[in-house]
């Protein structure tokens, strides 16, 4: 099981890294065009996205759109104390940035107020593979699963809507999941939006 997850991760990561810069740009723009008319996107005020790494689909056109629409944009930051969890920091044009231990750019931990994950309206998160039932395979660190584990535990807190972003080539027939994997409300690719019932 662990081995099959590992092999699948390697295979899909290789495929997405092989996309050309032109394909990447086209997918990012198509993704933004698909999402911008969604009611749940229009209504969300506090939105977390990510900066692309390892061939992930880029949410950068979407980030620019959020800024234009006056939405508050946040990026994930590795939590300095809580093991393998994420914090969300405001991200604006010109925000001071640093490289984290994975070489990914993240906002500097200044005296900015830290926003807990449950206080956001909408989170766009990256993934390595997905299936059409809303199951997600990430990079293997368990960061997103730990950060959003409250969604599995307490039915009381609805928390933010979780939407995975991916290239269509990351879709697989059926993903086996573990008890800790947090399901997604939807997945958006350059080719379409998949909606699930959570
Ligand atoms: N809520 C949790 N509490 C404790 N450990 C967890 C939790 N969620 C995941 N983990 C641990 O994290 C490790 C990686 O999990 P998994 O393979 O699902 O990562 P992933 O979903 O690919 O990564 P990510 O969430 O960063 O995208 C597993 O060994 C798992 O035991
Ligand atoms: Mg997982």
mmCIF file with all atom_site columns, C-alpha atoms and ligand atoms in Angstrom:
data_model
loop_
_atom_site.group_PDB
_atom_site.id
_atom_site.type_symbol
_atom_site.label_atom_id
_atom_site.label_alt_id
_atom_site.label_comp_id
_atom_site.label_asym_id
_atom_site.label_entity_id
_atom_site.label_seq_id
_atom_site.pdbx_PDB_ins_code
_atom_site.Cartn_x
_atom_site.Cartn_y
_atom_site.Cartn_z
_atom_site.occupancy
_atom_site.B_iso_or_equiv
_atom_site.pdbx_formal_charge
_atom_site.auth_seq_id
_atom_site.auth_comp_id
_atom_site.auth_asym_id
_atom_site.auth_atom_id
_atom_site.pdbx_PDB_model_num
ATOM   1   C  CA  . UNK A 1 1   ? 0.000   0.000  0.000   1.00 0.00 ? 1   UNK A CA  1
ATOM   2   C  CA  . UNK A 1 2   ? 2.691   2.487  1.064   1.00 0.00 ? 2   UNK A CA  1
ATOM   3   C  CA  . UNK A 1 3   ? 4.771   1.278  -1.875  1.00 0.00 ? 3   UNK A CA  1
ATOM   4   C  CA  . UNK A 1 4   ? 1.974   1.721  -4.388  1.00 0.00 ? 4   UNK A CA  1
ATOM   5   C  CA  . UNK A 1 5   ? 1.400   5.286  -3.121  1.00 0.00 ? 5   UNK A CA  1
ATOM   6   C  CA  . UNK A 1 6   ? 5.121   5.943  -3.541  1.00 0.00 ? 6   UNK A CA  1
ATOM   7   C  CA  . UNK A 1 7   ? 5.253   4.590  -7.100  1.00 0.00 ? 7   UNK A CA  1
ATOM   8   C  CA  . UNK A 1 8   ? 2.132   6.506  -8.124  1.00 0.00 ? 8   UNK A CA  1
ATOM   9   C  CA  . UNK A 1 9   ? 3.551   9.730  -6.670  1.00 0.00 ? 9   UNK A CA  1
ATOM   10  C  CA  . UNK A 1 10  ? 6.810   9.326  -8.572  1.00 0.00 ? 10  UNK A CA  1
ATOM   11  C  CA  . UNK A 1 11  ? 5.044   8.542  -11.849 1.00 0.00 ? 11  UNK A CA  1
ATOM   12  C  CA  . UNK A 1 12  ? 2.614   11.477 -11.739 1.00 0.00 ? 12  UNK A CA  1
ATOM   13  C  CA  . UNK A 1 13  ? 5.201   13.944 -10.466 1.00 0.00 ? 13  UNK A CA  1
ATOM   14  C  CA  . UNK A 1 14  ? 7.402   13.014 -13.409 1.00 0.00 ? 14  UNK A CA  1
ATOM   15  C  CA  . UNK A 1 15  ? 4.528   13.548 -15.855 1.00 0.00 ? 15  UNK A CA  1
ATOM   16  C  CA  . UNK A 1 16  ? 3.590   16.961 -14.515 1.00 0.00 ? 16  UNK A CA  1
ATOM   17  C  CA  . UNK A 1 17  ? 7.221   18.122 -14.455 1.00 0.00 ? 17  UNK A CA  1
ATOM   18  C  CA  . UNK A 1 18  ? 7.424   17.142 -18.147 1.00 0.00 ? 18  UNK A CA  1
ATOM   19  C  CA  . UNK A 1 19  ? 4.760   19.710 -19.129 1.00 0.00 ? 19  UNK A CA  1
ATOM   20  C  CA  . UNK A 1 20  ? 6.251   22.562 -21.155 1.00 0.00 ? 20  UNK A CA  1
ATOM   21  C  CA  . UNK A 1 21  ? 6.216   26.148 -19.915 1.00 0.00 ? 21  UNK A CA  1
ATOM   22  C  CA  . UNK A 1 22  ? 3.600   26.922 -22.594 1.00 0.00 ? 22  UNK A CA  1
ATOM   23  C  CA  . UNK A 1 23  ? 1.336   24.065 -21.441 1.00 0.00 ? 23  UNK A CA  1
ATOM   24  C  CA  . UNK A 1 24  ? 1.767   25.120 -17.826 1.00 0.00 ? 24  UNK A CA  1
ATOM   25  C  CA  . UNK A 1 25  ? 0.768   28.674 -18.653 1.00 0.00 ? 25  UNK A CA  1
ATOM   26  C  CA  . UNK A 1 26  ? -2.241  27.536 -20.681 1.00 0.00 ? 26  UNK A CA  1
ATOM   27  C  CA  . UNK A 1 27  ? -3.456  25.237 -17.902 1.00 0.00 ? 27  UNK A CA  1
ATOM   28  C  CA  . UNK A 1 28  ? -3.048  27.964 -15.270 1.00 0.00 ? 28  UNK A CA  1
ATOM   29  C  CA  . UNK A 1 29  ? -5.075  30.442 -17.342 1.00 0.00 ? 29  UNK A CA  1
ATOM   30  C  CA  . UNK A 1 30  ? -7.778  27.870 -18.180 1.00 0.00 ? 30  UNK A CA  1
ATOM   31  C  CA  . UNK A 1 31  ? -8.045  26.958 -14.506 1.00 0.00 ? 31  UNK A CA  1
ATOM   32  C  CA  . UNK A 1 32  ? -8.511  30.597 -13.547 1.00 0.00 ? 32  UNK A CA  1
ATOM   33  C  CA  . UNK A 1 33  ? -11.190 31.104 -16.224 1.00 0.00 ? 33  UNK A CA  1
ATOM   34  C  CA  . UNK A 1 34  ? -13.117 28.075 -14.953 1.00 0.00 ? 34  UNK A CA  1
ATOM   35  C  CA  . UNK A 1 35  ? -13.031 29.119 -11.320 1.00 0.00 ? 35  UNK A CA  1
ATOM   36  C  CA  . UNK A 1 36  ? -13.718 32.816 -11.557 1.00 0.00 ? 36  UNK A CA  1
ATOM   37  C  CA  . UNK A 1 37  ? -17.465 32.469 -12.178 1.00 0.00 ? 37  UNK A CA  1
ATOM   38  C  CA  . UNK A 1 38  ? -18.118 29.936 -9.418  1.00 0.00 ? 38  UNK A CA  1
ATOM   39  C  CA  . UNK A 1 39  ? -20.462 31.388 -6.808  1.00 0.00 ? 39  UNK A CA  1
ATOM   40  C  CA  . UNK A 1 40  ? -18.485 29.900 -3.911  1.00 0.00 ? 40  UNK A CA  1
ATOM   41  C  CA  . UNK A 1 41  ? -15.342 31.585 -5.245  1.00 0.00 ? 41  UNK A CA  1
ATOM   42  C  CA  . UNK A 1 42  ? -17.100 34.945 -5.729  1.00 0.00 ? 42  UNK A CA  1
ATOM   43  C  CA  . UNK A 1 43  ? -18.490 34.795 -2.180  1.00 0.00 ? 43  UNK A CA  1
ATOM   44  C  CA  . UNK A 1 44  ? -15.264 33.783 -0.395  1.00 0.00 ? 44  UNK A CA  1
ATOM   45  C  CA  . UNK A 1 45  ? -13.410 36.657 1.319   1.00 0.00 ? 45  UNK A CA  1
ATOM   46  C  CA  . UNK A 1 46  ? -10.389 34.862 2.845   1.00 0.00 ? 46  UNK A CA  1
ATOM   47  C  CA  . UNK A 1 47  ? -8.746  32.523 0.387   1.00 0.00 ? 47  UNK A CA  1
ATOM   48  C  CA  . UNK A 1 48  ? -5.579  30.446 0.741   1.00 0.00 ? 48  UNK A CA  1
ATOM   49  C  CA  . UNK A 1 49  ? -3.654  29.355 -2.318  1.00 0.00 ? 49  UNK A CA  1
ATOM   50  C  CA  . UNK A 1 50  ? -0.071  28.159 -2.850  1.00 0.00 ? 50  UNK A CA  1
ATOM   51  C  CA  . UNK A 1 51  ? 2.943   28.981 -5.010  1.00 0.00 ? 51  UNK A CA  1
ATOM   52  C  CA  . UNK A 1 52  ? 3.593   26.228 -7.566  1.00 0.00 ? 52  UNK A CA  1
ATOM   53  C  CA  . UNK A 1 53  ? 6.436   23.769 -7.154  1.00 0.00 ? 53  UNK A CA  1
ATOM   54  C  CA  . UNK A 1 54  ? 7.435   20.490 -8.841  1.00 0.00 ? 54  UNK A CA  1
ATOM   55  C  CA  . UNK A 1 55  ? 5.214   21.015 -11.918 1.00 0.00 ? 55  UNK A CA  1
ATOM   56  C  CA  . UNK A 1 56  ? 2.042   21.728 -9.904  1.00 0.00 ? 56  UNK A CA  1
ATOM   57  C  CA  . UNK A 1 57  ? -0.649  23.686 -11.720 1.00 0.00 ? 57  UNK A CA  1
ATOM   58  C  CA  . UNK A 1 58  ? -0.082  27.356 -11.024 1.00 0.00 ? 58  UNK A CA  1
ATOM   59  C  CA  . UNK A 1 59  ? -2.724  29.299 -9.096  1.00 0.00 ? 59  UNK A CA  1
ATOM   60  C  CA  . UNK A 1 60  ? -0.877  32.570 -9.864  1.00 0.00 ? 60  UNK A CA  1
ATOM   61  C  CA  . UNK A 1 61  ? -3.490  33.975 -12.305 1.00 0.00 ? 61  UNK A CA  1
ATOM   62  C  CA  . UNK A 1 62  ? -6.070  33.165 -9.628  1.00 0.00 ? 62  UNK A CA  1
ATOM   63  C  CA  . UNK A 1 63  ? -4.006  34.954 -6.970  1.00 0.00 ? 63  UNK A CA  1
ATOM   64  C  CA  . UNK A 1 64  ? -3.862  38.068 -9.156  1.00 0.00 ? 64  UNK A CA  1
ATOM   65  C  CA  . UNK A 1 65  ? -7.621  37.857 -9.710  1.00 0.00 ? 65  UNK A CA  1
ATOM   66  C  CA  . UNK A 1 66  ? -8.212  37.578 -5.949  1.00 0.00 ? 66  UNK A CA  1
ATOM   67  C  CA  . UNK A 1 67  ? -6.149  40.726 -5.392  1.00 0.00 ? 67  UNK A CA  1
ATOM   68  C  CA  . UNK A 1 68  ? -8.107  42.563 -8.108  1.00 0.00 ? 68  UNK A CA  1
ATOM   69  C  CA  . UNK A 1 69  ? -11.373 41.519 -6.476  1.00 0.00 ? 69  UNK A CA  1
ATOM   70  C  CA  . UNK A 1 70  ? -10.198 42.778 -3.084  1.00 0.00 ? 70  UNK A CA  1
ATOM   71  C  CA  . UNK A 1 71  ? -10.088 39.328 -1.471  1.00 0.00 ? 71  UNK A CA  1
ATOM   72  C  CA  . UNK A 1 72  ? -7.602  38.548 1.307   1.00 0.00 ? 72  UNK A CA  1
ATOM   73  C  CA  . UNK A 1 73  ? -5.039  36.046 -0.009  1.00 0.00 ? 73  UNK A CA  1
ATOM   74  C  CA  . UNK A 1 74  ? -3.070  33.694 2.253   1.00 0.00 ? 74  UNK A CA  1
ATOM   75  C  CA  . UNK A 1 75  ? -0.230  31.261 1.626   1.00 0.00 ? 75  UNK A CA  1
ATOM   76  C  CA  . UNK A 1 76  ? 0.682   28.210 3.693   1.00 0.00 ? 76  UNK A CA  1
ATOM   77  C  CA  . UNK A 1 77  ? 3.771   28.410 5.873   1.00 0.00 ? 77  UNK A CA  1
ATOM   78  C  CA  . UNK A 1 78  ? 5.404   25.457 7.635   1.00 0.00 ? 78  UNK A CA  1
ATOM   79  C  CA  . UNK A 1 79  ? 4.416   25.751 11.269  1.00 0.00 ? 79  UNK A CA  1
ATOM   80  C  CA  . UNK A 1 80  ? 7.524   26.548 13.358  1.00 0.00 ? 80  UNK A CA  1
ATOM   81  C  CA  . UNK A 1 81  ? 6.360   24.545 16.384  1.00 0.00 ? 81  UNK A CA  1
ATOM   82  C  CA  . UNK A 1 82  ? 3.611   22.076 15.510  1.00 0.00 ? 82  UNK A CA  1
ATOM   83  C  CA  . UNK A 1 83  ? 5.193   19.210 13.634  1.00 0.00 ? 83  UNK A CA  1
ATOM   84  C  CA  . UNK A 1 84  ? 4.089   18.905 9.983   1.00 0.00 ? 84  UNK A CA  1
ATOM   85  C  CA  . UNK A 1 85  ? 1.300   21.439 10.170  1.00 0.00 ? 85  UNK A CA  1
ATOM   86  C  CA  . UNK A 1 86  ? 0.589   24.563 8.182   1.00 0.00 ? 86  UNK A CA  1
ATOM   87  C  CA  . UNK A 1 87  ? -0.147  28.119 9.179   1.00 0.00 ? 87  UNK A CA  1
ATOM   88  C  CA  . UNK A 1 88  ? -1.587  30.659 6.792   1.00 0.00 ? 88  UNK A CA  1
ATOM   89  C  CA  . UNK A 1 89  ? -0.021  34.095 6.362   1.00 0.00 ? 89  UNK A CA  1
ATOM   90  C  CA  . UNK A 1 90  ? -1.373  37.061 4.389   1.00 0.00 ? 90  UNK A CA  1
ATOM   91  C  CA  . UNK A 1 91  ? 0.150   37.457 0.931   1.00 0.00 ? 91  UNK A CA  1
ATOM   92  C  CA  . UNK A 1 92  ? 0.039   40.783 -0.902  1.00 0.00 ? 92  UNK A CA  1
ATOM   93  C  CA  . UNK A 1 93  ? 2.030   42.191 -3.842  1.00 0.00 ? 93  UNK A CA  1
ATOM   94  C  CA  . UNK A 1 94  ? 5.506   42.880 -2.458  1.00 0.00 ? 94  UNK A CA  1
ATOM   95  C  CA  . UNK A 1 95  ? 5.095   40.777 0.722   1.00 0.00 ? 95  UNK A CA  1
ATOM   96  C  CA  . UNK A 1 96  ? 8.559   39.907 2.126   1.00 0.00 ? 96  UNK A CA  1
ATOM   97  C  CA  . UNK A 1 97  ? 9.296   36.249 1.342   1.00 0.00 ? 97  UNK A CA  1
ATOM   98  C  CA  . UNK A 1 98  ? 11.778  33.559 2.396   1.00 0.00 ? 98  UNK A CA  1
ATOM   99  C  CA  . UNK A 1 99  ? 12.592  30.047 1.204   1.00 0.00 ? 99  UNK A CA  1
ATOM   100 C  CA  . UNK A 1 100 ? 11.405  27.250 3.482   1.00 0.00 ? 100 UNK A CA  1
ATOM   101 C  CA  . UNK A 1 101 ? 13.225  23.957 4.067   1.00 0.00 ? 101 UNK A CA  1
ATOM   102 C  CA  . UNK A 1 102 ? 11.741  22.541 0.832   1.00 0.00 ? 102 UNK A CA  1
ATOM   103 C  CA  . UNK A 1 103 ? 13.026  25.512 -1.193  1.00 0.00 ? 103 UNK A CA  1
ATOM   104 C  CA  . UNK A 1 104 ? 9.474   26.875 -1.581  1.00 0.00 ? 104 UNK A CA  1
ATOM   105 C  CA  . UNK A 1 105 ? 8.899   30.586 -1.234  1.00 0.00 ? 105 UNK A CA  1
ATOM   106 C  CA  . UNK A 1 106 ? 6.683   31.520 1.706   1.00 0.00 ? 106 UNK A CA  1
ATOM   107 C  CA  . UNK A 1 107 ? 5.780   34.808 3.436   1.00 0.00 ? 107 UNK A CA  1
ATOM   108 C  CA  . UNK A 1 108 ? 8.208   35.774 6.187   1.00 0.00 ? 108 UNK A CA  1
ATOM   109 C  CA  . UNK A 1 109 ? 7.002   35.152 9.717   1.00 0.00 ? 109 UNK A CA  1
ATOM   110 C  CA  . UNK A 1 110 ? 6.865   38.761 10.846  1.00 0.00 ? 110 UNK A CA  1
ATOM   111 C  CA  . UNK A 1 111 ? 4.568   40.118 13.508  1.00 0.00 ? 111 UNK A CA  1
ATOM   112 C  CA  . UNK A 1 112 ? 1.653   39.582 11.147  1.00 0.00 ? 112 UNK A CA  1
ATOM   113 C  CA  . UNK A 1 113 ? -1.350  37.983 12.778  1.00 0.00 ? 113 UNK A CA  1
ATOM   114 C  CA  . UNK A 1 114 ? -1.384  34.243 12.042  1.00 0.00 ? 114 UNK A CA  1
ATOM   115 C  CA  . UNK A 1 115 ? -4.631  32.936 10.701  1.00 0.00 ? 115 UNK A CA  1
ATOM   116 C  CA  . UNK A 1 116 ? -5.722  29.487 11.839  1.00 0.00 ? 116 UNK A CA  1
ATOM   117 C  CA  . UNK A 1 117 ? -6.842  27.161 9.061   1.00 0.00 ? 117 UNK A CA  1
ATOM   118 C  CA  . UNK A 1 118 ? -10.432 26.968 10.333  1.00 0.00 ? 118 UNK A CA  1
ATOM   119 C  CA  . UNK A 1 119 ? -10.909 30.731 10.011  1.00 0.00 ? 119 UNK A CA  1
ATOM   120 C  CA  . UNK A 1 120 ? -10.466 30.818 6.224   1.00 0.00 ? 120 UNK A CA  1
ATOM   121 C  CA  . UNK A 1 121 ? -13.374 30.541 3.767   1.00 0.00 ? 121 UNK A CA  1
ATOM   122 C  CA  . UNK A 1 122 ? -11.739 28.686 0.931   1.00 0.00 ? 122 UNK A CA  1
ATOM   123 C  CA  . UNK A 1 123 ? -8.478  26.783 0.495   1.00 0.00 ? 123 UNK A CA  1
ATOM   124 C  CA  . UNK A 1 124 ? -7.051  25.832 -2.864  1.00 0.00 ? 124 UNK A CA  1
ATOM   125 C  CA  . UNK A 1 125 ? -4.553  23.065 -2.222  1.00 0.00 ? 125 UNK A CA  1
ATOM   126 C  CA  . UNK A 1 126 ? -2.113  21.214 -4.428  1.00 0.00 ? 126 UNK A CA  1
ATOM   127 C  CA  . UNK A 1 127 ? -2.129  17.450 -4.847  1.00 0.00 ? 127 UNK A CA  1
ATOM   128 C  CA  . UNK A 1 128 ? -0.247  14.720 -6.671  1.00 0.00 ? 128 UNK A CA  1
ATOM   129 C  CA  . UNK A 1 129 ? -3.162  12.474 -7.674  1.00 0.00 ? 129 UNK A CA  1
ATOM   130 C  CA  . UNK A 1 130 ? -6.947  12.518 -7.351  1.00 0.00 ? 130 UNK A CA  1
ATOM   131 C  CA  . UNK A 1 131 ? -9.909  10.370 -8.284  1.00 0.00 ? 131 UNK A CA  1
ATOM   132 C  CA  . UNK A 1 132 ? -13.410 11.401 -9.239  1.00 0.00 ? 132 UNK A CA  1
ATOM   133 C  CA  . UNK A 1 133 ? -14.738 10.591 -5.762  1.00 0.00 ? 133 UNK A CA  1
ATOM   134 C  CA  . UNK A 1 134 ? -12.735 13.400 -4.151  1.00 0.00 ? 134 UNK A CA  1
ATOM   135 C  CA  . UNK A 1 135 ? -9.877  11.340 -2.833  1.00 0.00 ? 135 UNK A CA  1
ATOM   136 C  CA  . UNK A 1 136 ? -6.511  13.016 -2.785  1.00 0.00 ? 136 UNK A CA  1
ATOM   137 C  CA  . UNK A 1 137 ? -2.898  11.876 -2.693  1.00 0.00 ? 137 UNK A CA  1
ATOM   138 C  CA  . UNK A 1 138 ? -0.439  14.589 -1.653  1.00 0.00 ? 138 UNK A CA  1
ATOM   139 C  CA  . UNK A 1 139 ? 3.349   14.741 -1.640  1.00 0.00 ? 139 UNK A CA  1
ATOM   140 C  CA  . UNK A 1 140 ? 3.515   12.427 1.365   1.00 0.00 ? 140 UNK A CA  1
ATOM   141 C  CA  . UNK A 1 141 ? 4.263   14.794 4.243   1.00 0.00 ? 141 UNK A CA  1
ATOM   142 C  CA  . UNK A 1 142 ? 0.781   14.709 5.747   1.00 0.00 ? 142 UNK A CA  1
ATOM   143 C  CA  . UNK A 1 143 ? 0.853   18.526 6.100   1.00 0.00 ? 143 UNK A CA  1
ATOM   144 C  CA  . UNK A 1 144 ? -2.594  19.208 4.698   1.00 0.00 ? 144 UNK A CA  1
ATOM   145 C  CA  . UNK A 1 145 ? -4.072  16.115 6.375   1.00 0.00 ? 145 UNK A CA  1
ATOM   146 C  CA  . UNK A 1 146 ? -2.792  17.179 9.809   1.00 0.00 ? 146 UNK A CA  1
ATOM   147 C  CA  . UNK A 1 147 ? -3.783  20.813 9.330   1.00 0.00 ? 147 UNK A CA  1
ATOM   148 C  CA  . UNK A 1 148 ? -7.356  19.946 8.350   1.00 0.00 ? 148 UNK A CA  1
ATOM   149 C  CA  . UNK A 1 149 ? -7.824  16.905 10.590  1.00 0.00 ? 149 UNK A CA  1
ATOM   150 C  CA  . UNK A 1 150 ? -10.448 18.930 12.530  1.00 0.00 ? 150 UNK A CA  1
ATOM   151 C  CA  . UNK A 1 151 ? -12.730 18.440 9.534   1.00 0.00 ? 151 UNK A CA  1
ATOM   152 C  CA  . UNK A 1 152 ? -12.758 14.691 10.194  1.00 0.00 ? 152 UNK A CA  1
ATOM   153 C  CA  . UNK A 1 153 ? -13.010 14.940 13.974  1.00 0.00 ? 153 UNK A CA  1
ATOM   154 C  CA  . UNK A 1 154 ? -15.641 17.520 14.786  1.00 0.00 ? 154 UNK A CA  1
ATOM   155 C  CA  . UNK A 1 155 ? -18.693 17.606 12.647  1.00 0.00 ? 155 UNK A CA  1
ATOM   156 C  CA  . UNK A 1 156 ? -19.501 20.934 14.357  1.00 0.00 ? 156 UNK A CA  1
ATOM   157 C  CA  . UNK A 1 157 ? -16.806 23.004 12.658  1.00 0.00 ? 157 UNK A CA  1
ATOM   158 C  CA  . UNK A 1 158 ? -17.439 23.200 8.945   1.00 0.00 ? 158 UNK A CA  1
ATOM   159 C  CA  . UNK A 1 159 ? -14.300 25.195 8.362   1.00 0.00 ? 159 UNK A CA  1
ATOM   160 C  CA  . UNK A 1 160 ? -13.066 26.265 4.962   1.00 0.00 ? 160 UNK A CA  1
ATOM   161 C  CA  . UNK A 1 161 ? -14.111 24.668 1.713   1.00 0.00 ? 161 UNK A CA  1
ATOM   162 C  CA  . UNK A 1 162 ? -11.211 22.535 0.429   1.00 0.00 ? 162 UNK A CA  1
ATOM   163 C  CA  . UNK A 1 163 ? -10.702 22.526 -3.325  1.00 0.00 ? 163 UNK A CA  1
ATOM   164 C  CA  . UNK A 1 164 ? -7.802  20.610 -4.883  1.00 0.00 ? 164 UNK A CA  1
ATOM   165 C  CA  . UNK A 1 165 ? -6.077  22.053 -7.950  1.00 0.00 ? 165 UNK A CA  1
ATOM   166 C  CA  . UNK A 1 166 ? -4.387  19.789 -10.485 1.00 0.00 ? 166 UNK A CA  1
ATOM   167 C  CA  . UNK A 1 167 ? -3.594  19.131 -14.114 1.00 0.00 ? 167 UNK A CA  1
ATOM   168 C  CA  . UNK A 1 168 ? -6.093  16.737 -15.667 1.00 0.00 ? 168 UNK A CA  1
ATOM   169 C  CA  . UNK A 1 169 ? -3.222  14.239 -16.172 1.00 0.00 ? 169 UNK A CA  1
ATOM   170 C  CA  . UNK A 1 170 ? -3.153  13.769 -12.382 1.00 0.00 ? 170 UNK A CA  1
ATOM   171 C  CA  . UNK A 1 171 ? -6.559  12.020 -12.423 1.00 0.00 ? 171 UNK A CA  1
ATOM   172 C  CA  . UNK A 1 172 ? -6.513  8.280  -11.666 1.00 0.00 ? 172 UNK A CA  1
ATOM   173 C  CA  . UNK A 1 173 ? -9.330  5.706  -11.697 1.00 0.00 ? 173 UNK A CA  1
ATOM   174 C  CA  . UNK A 1 174 ? -9.520  4.971  -8.011  1.00 0.00 ? 174 UNK A CA  1
ATOM   175 C  CA  . UNK A 1 175 ? -7.314  6.005  -5.106  1.00 0.00 ? 175 UNK A CA  1
ATOM   176 C  CA  . UNK A 1 176 ? -7.075  3.965  -1.946  1.00 0.00 ? 176 UNK A CA  1
ATOM   177 C  CA  . UNK A 1 177 ? -7.115  6.266  1.055   1.00 0.00 ? 177 UNK A CA  1
ATOM   178 C  CA  . UNK A 1 178 ? -6.134  6.081  4.678   1.00 0.00 ? 178 UNK A CA  1
ATOM   179 C  CA  . UNK A 1 179 ? -8.252  7.008  7.700   1.00 0.00 ? 179 UNK A CA  1
ATOM   180 C  CA  . UNK A 1 180 ? -6.408  10.344 8.091   1.00 0.00 ? 180 UNK A CA  1
ATOM   181 C  CA  . UNK A 1 181 ? -6.873  11.537 4.477   1.00 0.00 ? 181 UNK A CA  1
ATOM   182 C  CA  . UNK A 1 182 ? -9.120  14.603 4.484   1.00 0.00 ? 182 UNK A CA  1
ATOM   183 C  CA  . UNK A 1 183 ? -11.655 14.499 1.627   1.00 0.00 ? 183 UNK A CA  1
ATOM   184 C  CA  . UNK A 1 184 ? -12.103 17.429 -0.709  1.00 0.00 ? 184 UNK A CA  1
ATOM   185 C  CA  . UNK A 1 185 ? -15.263 19.344 -1.629  1.00 0.00 ? 185 UNK A CA  1
ATOM   186 C  CA  . UNK A 1 186 ? -14.074 19.653 -5.201  1.00 0.00 ? 186 UNK A CA  1
ATOM   187 C  CA  . UNK A 1 187 ? -11.168 19.434 -7.611  1.00 0.00 ? 187 UNK A CA  1
ATOM   188 C  CA  . UNK A 1 188 ? -10.510 21.855 -10.427 1.00 0.00 ? 188 UNK A CA  1
ATOM   189 C  CA  . UNK A 1 189 ? -8.285  21.241 -13.429 1.00 0.00 ? 189 UNK A CA  1
ATOM   190 C  CA  . UNK A 1 190 ? -7.730  23.028 -16.729 1.00 0.00 ? 190 UNK A CA  1
ATOM   191 C  CA  . UNK A 1 191 ? -10.393 20.715 -18.181 1.00 0.00 ? 191 UNK A CA  1
ATOM   192 C  CA  . UNK A 1 192 ? -13.190 20.913 -15.635 1.00 0.00 ? 192 UNK A CA  1
ATOM   193 C  CA  . UNK A 1 193 ? -14.465 21.100 -12.081 1.00 0.00 ? 193 UNK A CA  1
ATOM   194 C  CA  . UNK A 1 194 ? -15.343 17.942 -10.137 1.00 0.00 ? 194 UNK A CA  1
ATOM   195 C  CA  . UNK A 1 195 ? -17.763 18.513 -7.236  1.00 0.00 ? 195 UNK A CA  1
ATOM   196 C  CA  . UNK A 1 196 ? -18.240 16.160 -4.284  1.00 0.00 ? 196 UNK A CA  1
ATOM   197 C  CA  . UNK A 1 197 ? -20.692 16.168 -1.454  1.00 0.00 ? 197 UNK A CA  1
ATOM   198 C  CA  . UNK A 1 198 ? -18.694 17.382 1.539   1.00 0.00 ? 198 UNK A CA  1
HETATM 199 N  N1  . LIG B 2 .   ? -4.048  13.921 11.323  1.00 0.00 ? 1   LIG B N1  1
HETATM 200 C  C1  . LIG B 2 .   ? -2.862  13.285 11.375  1.00 0.00 ? 1   LIG B C1  1
HETATM 201 N  N2  . LIG B 2 .   ? -2.254  13.062 12.573  1.00 0.00 ? 1   LIG B N2  1
HETATM 202 C  C2  . LIG B 2 .   ? -1.071  12.443 12.637  1.00 0.00 ? 1   LIG B C2  1
HETATM 203 N  N3  . LIG B 2 .   ? -0.398  11.975 11.549  1.00 0.00 ? 1   LIG B N3  1
HETATM 204 C  C3  . LIG B 2 .   ? -0.935  12.161 10.358  1.00 0.00 ? 1   LIG B C3  1
HETATM 205 C  C4  . LIG B 2 .   ? -2.195  12.816 10.197  1.00 0.00 ? 1   LIG B C4  1
HETATM 206 N  N4  . LIG B 2 .   ? -2.476  12.884 8.868   1.00 0.00 ? 1   LIG B N4  1
HETATM 207 C  C5  . LIG B 2 .   ? -1.436  12.270 8.240   1.00 0.00 ? 1   LIG B C5  1
HETATM 208 N  N5  . LIG B 2 .   ? -0.526  11.855 9.112   1.00 0.00 ? 1   LIG B N5  1
HETATM 209 C  C6  . LIG B 2 .   ? 0.721   11.126 8.789   1.00 0.00 ? 1   LIG B C6  1
HETATM 210 O  O1  . LIG B 2 .   ? 1.368   11.785 7.712   1.00 0.00 ? 1   LIG B O1  1
HETATM 211 C  C7  . LIG B 2 .   ? 1.981   10.823 6.875   1.00 0.00 ? 1   LIG B C7  1
HETATM 212 C  C8  . LIG B 2 .   ? 1.752   11.171 5.425   1.00 0.00 ? 1   LIG B C8  1
HETATM 213 O  O2  . LIG B 2 .   ? 0.375   11.084 5.126   1.00 0.00 ? 1   LIG B O2  1
HETATM 214 P  P1  . LIG B 2 .   ? -0.106  10.971 3.606   1.00 0.00 ? 1   LIG B P1  1
HETATM 215 O  O3  . LIG B 2 .   ? 0.636   9.864  2.914   1.00 0.00 ? 1   LIG B O3  1
HETATM 216 O  O4  . LIG B 2 .   ? -1.612  10.901 3.574   1.00 0.00 ? 1   LIG B O4  1
HETATM 217 O  O5  . LIG B 2 .   ? 0.419   12.371 3.039   1.00 0.00 ? 1   LIG B O5  1
HETATM 218 P  P2  . LIG B 2 .   ? -0.203  13.281 1.881   1.00 0.00 ? 1   LIG B P2  1
HETATM 219 O  O6  . LIG B 2 .   ? -1.694  13.391 1.966   1.00 0.00 ? 1   LIG B O6  1
HETATM 220 O  O7  . LIG B 2 .   ? 0.345   12.759 0.614   1.00 0.00 ? 1   LIG B O7  1
HETATM 221 O  O8  . LIG B 2 .   ? 0.495   14.659 2.259   1.00 0.00 ? 1   LIG B O8  1
HETATM 222 P  P3  . LIG B 2 .   ? -0.100  16.135 2.409   1.00 0.00 ? 1   LIG B P3  1
HETATM 223 O  O9  . LIG B 2 .   ? -1.241  16.111 3.397   1.00 0.00 ? 1   LIG B O9  1
HETATM 224 O  O10 . LIG B 2 .   ? 1.081   16.946 2.898   1.00 0.00 ? 1   LIG B O10 1
HETATM 225 O  O11 . LIG B 2 .   ? -0.549  16.554 1.060   1.00 0.00 ? 1   LIG B O11 1
HETATM 226 C  C9  . LIG B 2 .   ? 1.421   9.462  7.241   1.00 0.00 ? 1   LIG B C9  1
HETATM 227 O  O12 . LIG B 2 .   ? 2.475   8.678  7.720   1.00 0.00 ? 1   LIG B O12 1
HETATM 228 C  C10 . LIG B 2 .   ? 0.409   9.734  8.320   1.00 0.00 ? 1   LIG B C10 1
HETATM 229 O  O13 . LIG B 2 .   ? 0.533   8.813  9.367   1.00 0.00 ? 1   LIG B O13 1
HETATM 230 MG MG1 . LIG B 2 .   ? -3.047  12.131 2.687   1.00 0.00 ? 2   LIG B MG1 1
#
